[in-house]
Short mmCIF file of C-alpha atoms in Angstrom, two decimals:
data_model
loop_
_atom_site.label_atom_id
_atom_site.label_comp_id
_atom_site.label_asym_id
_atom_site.label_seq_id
_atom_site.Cartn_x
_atom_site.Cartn_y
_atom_site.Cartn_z
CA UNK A 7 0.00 0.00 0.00
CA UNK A 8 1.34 3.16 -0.34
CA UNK A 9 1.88 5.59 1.92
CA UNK A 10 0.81 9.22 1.41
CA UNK A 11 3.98 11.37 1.15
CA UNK A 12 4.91 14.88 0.10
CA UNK A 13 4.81 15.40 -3.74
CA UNK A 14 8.25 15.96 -3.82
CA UNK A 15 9.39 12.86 -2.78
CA UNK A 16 9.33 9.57 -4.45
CA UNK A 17 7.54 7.66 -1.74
CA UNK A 18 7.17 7.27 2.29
CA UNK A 19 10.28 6.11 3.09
CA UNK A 20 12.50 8.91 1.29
CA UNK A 21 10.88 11.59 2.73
CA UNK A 22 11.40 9.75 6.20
CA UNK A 23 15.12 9.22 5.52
CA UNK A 24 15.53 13.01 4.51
CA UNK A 25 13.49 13.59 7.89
CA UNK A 26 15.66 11.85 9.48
CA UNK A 27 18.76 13.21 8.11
CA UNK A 28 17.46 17.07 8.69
CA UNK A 29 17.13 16.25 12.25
CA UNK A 30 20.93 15.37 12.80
CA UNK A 31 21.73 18.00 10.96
CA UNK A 32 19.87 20.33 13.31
CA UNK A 33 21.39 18.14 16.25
CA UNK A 34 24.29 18.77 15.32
CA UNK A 35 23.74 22.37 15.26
CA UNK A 36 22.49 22.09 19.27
CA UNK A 37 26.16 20.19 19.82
CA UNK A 38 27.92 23.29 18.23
CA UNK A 39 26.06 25.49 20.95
CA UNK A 40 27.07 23.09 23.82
CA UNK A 41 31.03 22.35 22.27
CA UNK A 42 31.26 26.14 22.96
CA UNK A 43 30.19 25.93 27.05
CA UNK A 44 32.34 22.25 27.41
CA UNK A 45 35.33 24.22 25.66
CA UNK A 46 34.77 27.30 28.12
CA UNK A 47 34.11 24.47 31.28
CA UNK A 48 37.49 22.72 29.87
CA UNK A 49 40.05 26.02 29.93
CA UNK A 50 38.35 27.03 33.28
CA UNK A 51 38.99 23.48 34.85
CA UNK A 52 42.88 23.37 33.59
CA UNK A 53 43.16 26.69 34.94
CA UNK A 54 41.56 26.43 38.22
CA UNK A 55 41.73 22.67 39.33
CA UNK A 56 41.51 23.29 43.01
CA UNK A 57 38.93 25.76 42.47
CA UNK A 58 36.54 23.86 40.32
CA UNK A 59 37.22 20.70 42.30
CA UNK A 60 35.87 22.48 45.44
CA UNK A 61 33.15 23.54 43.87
CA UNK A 62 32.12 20.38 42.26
CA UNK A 63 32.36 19.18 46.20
CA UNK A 64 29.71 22.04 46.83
CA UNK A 65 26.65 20.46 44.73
CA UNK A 66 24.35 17.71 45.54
CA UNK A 67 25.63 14.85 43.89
CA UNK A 68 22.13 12.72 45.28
CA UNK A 69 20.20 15.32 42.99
CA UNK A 70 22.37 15.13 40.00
CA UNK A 71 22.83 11.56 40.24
CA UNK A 72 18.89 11.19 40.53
CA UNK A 73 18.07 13.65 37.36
CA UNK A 74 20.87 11.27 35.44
CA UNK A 75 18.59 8.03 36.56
CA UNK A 76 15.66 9.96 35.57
CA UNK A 77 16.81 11.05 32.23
CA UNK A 78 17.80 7.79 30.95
CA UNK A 79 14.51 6.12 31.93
CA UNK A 80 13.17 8.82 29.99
CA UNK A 81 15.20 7.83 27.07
CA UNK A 82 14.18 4.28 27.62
CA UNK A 83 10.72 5.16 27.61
CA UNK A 84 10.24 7.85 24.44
CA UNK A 85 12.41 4.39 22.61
CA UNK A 86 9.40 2.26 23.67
CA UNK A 87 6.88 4.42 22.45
CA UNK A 88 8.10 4.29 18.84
CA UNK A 89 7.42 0.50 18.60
CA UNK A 90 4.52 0.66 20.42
CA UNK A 91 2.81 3.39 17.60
CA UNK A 92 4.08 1.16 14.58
CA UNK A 93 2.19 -1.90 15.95
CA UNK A 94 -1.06 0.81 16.37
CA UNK A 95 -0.58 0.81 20.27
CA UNK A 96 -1.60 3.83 20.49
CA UNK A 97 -2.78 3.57 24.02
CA UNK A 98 0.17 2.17 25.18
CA UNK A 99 2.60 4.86 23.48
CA UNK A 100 0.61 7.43 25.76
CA UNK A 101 1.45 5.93 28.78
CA UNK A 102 4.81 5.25 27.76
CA UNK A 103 4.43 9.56 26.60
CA UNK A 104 2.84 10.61 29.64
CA UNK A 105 5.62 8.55 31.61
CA UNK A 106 8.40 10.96 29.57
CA UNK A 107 6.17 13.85 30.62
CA UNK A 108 6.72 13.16 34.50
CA UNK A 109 10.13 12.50 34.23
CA UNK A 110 10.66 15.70 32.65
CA UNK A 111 9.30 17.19 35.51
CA UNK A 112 10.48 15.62 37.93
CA UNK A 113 13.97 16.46 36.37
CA UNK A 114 13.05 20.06 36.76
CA UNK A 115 11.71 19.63 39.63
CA UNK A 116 14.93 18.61 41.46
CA UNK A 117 16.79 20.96 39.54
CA UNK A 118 14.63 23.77 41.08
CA UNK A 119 15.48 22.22 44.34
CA UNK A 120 18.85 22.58 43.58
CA UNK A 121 18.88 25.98 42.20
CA UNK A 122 17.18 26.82 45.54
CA UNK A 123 19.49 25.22 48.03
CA UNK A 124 22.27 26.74 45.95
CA UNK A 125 20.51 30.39 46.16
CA UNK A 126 19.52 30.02 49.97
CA UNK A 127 23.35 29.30 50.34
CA UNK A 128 24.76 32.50 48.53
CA UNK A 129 26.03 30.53 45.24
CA UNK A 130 24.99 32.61 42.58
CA UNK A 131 26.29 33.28 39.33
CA UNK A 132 28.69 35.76 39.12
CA UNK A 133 30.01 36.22 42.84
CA UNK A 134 29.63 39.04 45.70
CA UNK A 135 27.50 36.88 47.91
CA UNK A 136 28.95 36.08 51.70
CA UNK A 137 29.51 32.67 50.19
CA UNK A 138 32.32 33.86 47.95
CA UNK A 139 33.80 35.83 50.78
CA UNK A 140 34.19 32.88 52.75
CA UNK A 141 34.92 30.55 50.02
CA UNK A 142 37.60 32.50 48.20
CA UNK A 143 39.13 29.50 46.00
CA UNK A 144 40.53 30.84 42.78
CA UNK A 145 38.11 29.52 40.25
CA UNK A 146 34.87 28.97 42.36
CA UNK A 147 33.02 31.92 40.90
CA UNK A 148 33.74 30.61 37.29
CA UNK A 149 33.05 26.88 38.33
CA UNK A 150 29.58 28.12 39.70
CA UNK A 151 28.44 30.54 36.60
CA UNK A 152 29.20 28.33 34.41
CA UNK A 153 27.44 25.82 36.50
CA UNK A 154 24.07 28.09 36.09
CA UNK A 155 24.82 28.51 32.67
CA UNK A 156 25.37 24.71 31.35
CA UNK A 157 22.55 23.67 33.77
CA UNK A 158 20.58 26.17 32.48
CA UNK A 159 20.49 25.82 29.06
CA UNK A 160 20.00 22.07 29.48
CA UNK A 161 17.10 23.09 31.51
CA UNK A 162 15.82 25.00 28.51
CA UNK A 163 16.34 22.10 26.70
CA UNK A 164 14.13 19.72 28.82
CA UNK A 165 11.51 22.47 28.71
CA UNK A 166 11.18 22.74 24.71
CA UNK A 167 11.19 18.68 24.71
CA UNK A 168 8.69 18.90 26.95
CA UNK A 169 6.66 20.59 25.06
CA UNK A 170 7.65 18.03 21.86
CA UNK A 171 6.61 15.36 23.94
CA UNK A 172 3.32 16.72 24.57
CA UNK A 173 2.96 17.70 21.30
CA UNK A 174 3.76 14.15 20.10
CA UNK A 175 1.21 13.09 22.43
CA UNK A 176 -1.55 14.57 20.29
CA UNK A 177 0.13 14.19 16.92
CA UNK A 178 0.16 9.74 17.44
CA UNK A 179 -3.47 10.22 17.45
CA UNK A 180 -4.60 12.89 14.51
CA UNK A 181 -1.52 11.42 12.38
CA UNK A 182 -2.68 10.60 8.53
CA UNK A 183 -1.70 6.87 9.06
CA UNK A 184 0.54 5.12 12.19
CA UNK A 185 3.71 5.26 9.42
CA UNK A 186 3.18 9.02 9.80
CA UNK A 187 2.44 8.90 13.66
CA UNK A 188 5.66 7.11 14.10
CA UNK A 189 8.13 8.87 12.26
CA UNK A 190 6.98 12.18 13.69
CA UNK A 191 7.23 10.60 17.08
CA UNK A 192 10.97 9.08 16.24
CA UNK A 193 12.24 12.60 14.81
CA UNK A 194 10.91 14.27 18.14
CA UNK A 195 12.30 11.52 20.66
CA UNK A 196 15.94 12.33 18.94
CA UNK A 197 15.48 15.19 20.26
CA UNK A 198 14.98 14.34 23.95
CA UNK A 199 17.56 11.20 23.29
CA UNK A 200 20.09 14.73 22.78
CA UNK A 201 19.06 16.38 25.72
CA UNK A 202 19.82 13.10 27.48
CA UNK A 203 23.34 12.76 25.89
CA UNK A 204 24.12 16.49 27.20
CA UNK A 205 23.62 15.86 30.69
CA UNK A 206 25.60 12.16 30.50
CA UNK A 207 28.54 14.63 30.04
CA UNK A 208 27.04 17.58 32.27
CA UNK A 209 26.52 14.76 34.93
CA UNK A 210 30.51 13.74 35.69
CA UNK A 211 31.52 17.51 35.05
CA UNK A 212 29.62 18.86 37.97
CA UNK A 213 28.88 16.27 40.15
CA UNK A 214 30.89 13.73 40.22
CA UNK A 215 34.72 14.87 39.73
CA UNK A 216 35.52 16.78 42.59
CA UNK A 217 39.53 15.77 42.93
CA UNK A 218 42.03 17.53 41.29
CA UNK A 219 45.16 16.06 39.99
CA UNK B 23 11.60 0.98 8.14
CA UNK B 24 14.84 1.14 9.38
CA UNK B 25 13.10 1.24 12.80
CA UNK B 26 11.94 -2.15 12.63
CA UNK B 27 15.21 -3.76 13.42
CA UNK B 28 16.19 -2.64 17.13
CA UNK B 29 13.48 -3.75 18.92
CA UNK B 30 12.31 -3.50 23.02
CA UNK B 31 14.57 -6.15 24.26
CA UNK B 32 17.53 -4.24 22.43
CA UNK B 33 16.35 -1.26 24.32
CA UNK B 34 15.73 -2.87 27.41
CA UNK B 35 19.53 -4.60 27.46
CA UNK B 36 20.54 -0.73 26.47
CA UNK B 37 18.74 0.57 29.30
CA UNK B 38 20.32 -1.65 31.74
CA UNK B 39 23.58 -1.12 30.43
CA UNK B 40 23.57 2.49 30.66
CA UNK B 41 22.04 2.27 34.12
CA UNK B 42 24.99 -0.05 35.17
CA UNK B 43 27.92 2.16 33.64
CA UNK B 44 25.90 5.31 35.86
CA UNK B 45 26.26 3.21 38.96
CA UNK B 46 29.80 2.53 38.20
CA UNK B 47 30.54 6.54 37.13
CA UNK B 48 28.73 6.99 40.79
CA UNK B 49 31.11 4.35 42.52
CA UNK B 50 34.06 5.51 40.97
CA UNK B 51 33.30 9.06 42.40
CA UNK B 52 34.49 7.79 45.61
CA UNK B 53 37.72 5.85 44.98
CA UNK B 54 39.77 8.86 45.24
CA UNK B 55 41.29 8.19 41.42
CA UNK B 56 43.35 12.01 41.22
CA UNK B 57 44.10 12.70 38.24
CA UNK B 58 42.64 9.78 36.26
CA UNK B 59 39.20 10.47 37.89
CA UNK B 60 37.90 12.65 34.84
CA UNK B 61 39.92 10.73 32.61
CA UNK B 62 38.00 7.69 33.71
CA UNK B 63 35.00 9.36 33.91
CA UNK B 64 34.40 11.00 30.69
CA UNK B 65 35.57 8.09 29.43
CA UNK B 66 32.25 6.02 30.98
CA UNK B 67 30.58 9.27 29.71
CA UNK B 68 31.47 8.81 26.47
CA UNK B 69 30.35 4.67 25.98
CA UNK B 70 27.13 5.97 27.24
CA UNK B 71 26.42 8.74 24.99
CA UNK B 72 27.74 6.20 21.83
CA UNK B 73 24.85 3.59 23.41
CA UNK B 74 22.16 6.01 23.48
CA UNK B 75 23.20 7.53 20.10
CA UNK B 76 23.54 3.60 18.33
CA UNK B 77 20.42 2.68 19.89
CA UNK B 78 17.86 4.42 21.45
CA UNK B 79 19.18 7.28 18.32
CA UNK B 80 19.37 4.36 15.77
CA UNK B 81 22.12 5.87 14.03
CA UNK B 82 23.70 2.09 13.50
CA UNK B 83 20.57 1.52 11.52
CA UNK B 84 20.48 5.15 10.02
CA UNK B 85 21.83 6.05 5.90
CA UNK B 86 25.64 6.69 5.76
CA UNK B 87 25.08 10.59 5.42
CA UNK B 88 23.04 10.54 8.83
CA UNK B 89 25.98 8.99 10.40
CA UNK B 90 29.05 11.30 8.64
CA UNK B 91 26.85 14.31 10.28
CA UNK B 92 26.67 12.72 13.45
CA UNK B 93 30.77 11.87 13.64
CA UNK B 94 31.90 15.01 12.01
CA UNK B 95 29.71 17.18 14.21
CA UNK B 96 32.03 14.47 17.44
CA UNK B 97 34.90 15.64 15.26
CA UNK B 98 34.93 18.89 15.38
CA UNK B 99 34.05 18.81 19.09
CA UNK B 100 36.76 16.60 20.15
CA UNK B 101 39.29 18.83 17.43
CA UNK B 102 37.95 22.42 19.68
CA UNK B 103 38.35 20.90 23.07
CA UNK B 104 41.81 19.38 22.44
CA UNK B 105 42.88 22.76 21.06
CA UNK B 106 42.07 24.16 24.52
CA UNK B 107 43.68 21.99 26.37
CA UNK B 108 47.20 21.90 23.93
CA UNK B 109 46.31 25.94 24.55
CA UNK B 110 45.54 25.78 28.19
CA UNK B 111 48.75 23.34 28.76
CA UNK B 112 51.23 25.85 26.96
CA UNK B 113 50.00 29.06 28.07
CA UNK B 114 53.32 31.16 29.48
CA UNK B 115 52.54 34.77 30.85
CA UNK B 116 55.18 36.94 29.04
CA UNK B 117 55.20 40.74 30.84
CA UNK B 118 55.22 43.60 27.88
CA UNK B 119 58.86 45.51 28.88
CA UNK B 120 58.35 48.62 30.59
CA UNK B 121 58.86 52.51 28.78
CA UNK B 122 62.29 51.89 30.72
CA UNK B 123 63.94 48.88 30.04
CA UNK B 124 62.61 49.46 25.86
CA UNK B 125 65.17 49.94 23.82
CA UNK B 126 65.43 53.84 22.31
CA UNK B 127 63.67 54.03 18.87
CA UNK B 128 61.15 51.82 19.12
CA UNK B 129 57.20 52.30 18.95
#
């Protein structure tokens, strides 16, 4: 049978392959964006070892460690869904959605609660606060703006593929046919499988290296 | 299409491994490694992100253009971050002589 597809492609699966390939190209656009912070968060760290190391010894590593648990589940999830809407399992792929939609949340959730501990504490970006009296480390000022920064945008990130997700959500059930439904729904979960790959480095950088050599 | 090959108990096994190399990034976070500890660690960080890319990305199942994208965009991070650190490493501060100690005649 075939497939309704766009008049300038040959069939279906063509325009799904060029699909496909637009989205890495537009990936690889977002990894441009986050090379430049990792670059910055890389001559920082050789400059200020002790500094960053403290500071890395400064953030909740239960919260980060629980937001990396949380995103991959995610992952695992918005994977399952994709399946799920080629075999017409439609109802199935929503809980599997709605599952990606709490995670999400609960991701920003804890990152809230970290922003707020941090805040309550006098790490801000920038520095002036009592904390950066006390703590005068060469480096911890940088370590903790660009900790606001990298966070941040991530956090950006998790918000606009939130709002793919949910957008998804609708789009598996008004789709033309399920070959549409699902290819929409794979092009969008590449885009929270990215925002998942981010924080796997973000994750180690902030949280978990806090020696310096 | 090209979906149809990695299946749930791909992405299940994929899930569990990228849960298990987590737990050991969190372990290792305690052994006191020094200096290898972000070697070691973005090194974990890295087999992750190539699982989640391969799989739960399908980008082993995806056309060859889809995948020179994906490695030249890795490319070109991995050429900008080792110029940083070969920049970082070799960085010397040299003073600019004072009015004084210039030699007469020049700008």
């Amino acid at each position: 049978m075939q497939i309704e597809h766009a008049d300038h492609f040959e069939d279906f699966e063509t325009q799904s392959r060029a699909g496909r390939l637009g989205m890495w190209v537009f990936l690889a656009s977002e990894v441009l964006l986050f090379s430049g912070m990792f670059g910055l968060y890389t001559g920082y760290r050789l400059h200020y070892p002790i500094g960053f190391a403290e500071g890395v010894q400064h953030n909740l590593k239960w919260d980060g460690s629980l937001n990396t648990v949380i995103l991959l589940l995610s992952s695992y999830l918005i994977a399952r869904s994709i399946p799920a809407v080629q075999r017409g399992n439609i109802t199935g792929a929503t809980w599997l959605l709605g599952g990606v939609l709490f995670l999400g949340f609960c991701f920003l959730g804890l990152k809230g609660l970290e922003y707020g501990v941090h805040f309550s504490e006098g790490i801000v970006p920038g520095a002036g606060t009592d904390f950066f009296r006390e703590h005068s480390t060469l480096g911890l000022s940088q370590f903790f703006t660009l900790y606001y920064l990298m966070t941040g945008a991530h956090a950006l990130h998790v918000t606009v593929g939130l709002v793919v997700v949910a957008l998804l959500l609708r789009e598996i059930r008004r789709a033309e046919s399920i070959e549409h439904g699902a290819h929409r729904l794979e092009i969008g979960a590449m885009y929270w499988h990215l925002v998942d790959v981010i924080w796997i480095f973000i994750w180690p950088l902030y949280y978990l290296t806090g020696e310096h050599g | 299409m090209n979906t149809a090959h990695i299946g749930p108990r791909a992405y299940l096994w994929n899930f569990v491994a990228l849960i298990t190399l987590a737990l050991l990034s969190y372990l290792m976070s305690f052994l006191h490694l020094g200096g290898h500890e972000m070697t070691v660690a973005m090194v974990i960080a890295f087999v992750k992100a190539l699982l989640v890319v391969l799989i739960f990305m399908h980008l082993v199942e995806h056309t060859a253009s889809a995948r020179i994208v994906a490695f030249t965009a890795a490319a070109f991070v991995a050429i900008l971050l080792s110029l940083i650190i070969t920049d970082v490493a070799n960085r010397t501060t040299t003073l600019a002589p004072t009015t004084a100690e210039r030699p007469p005649n020049t700008p």
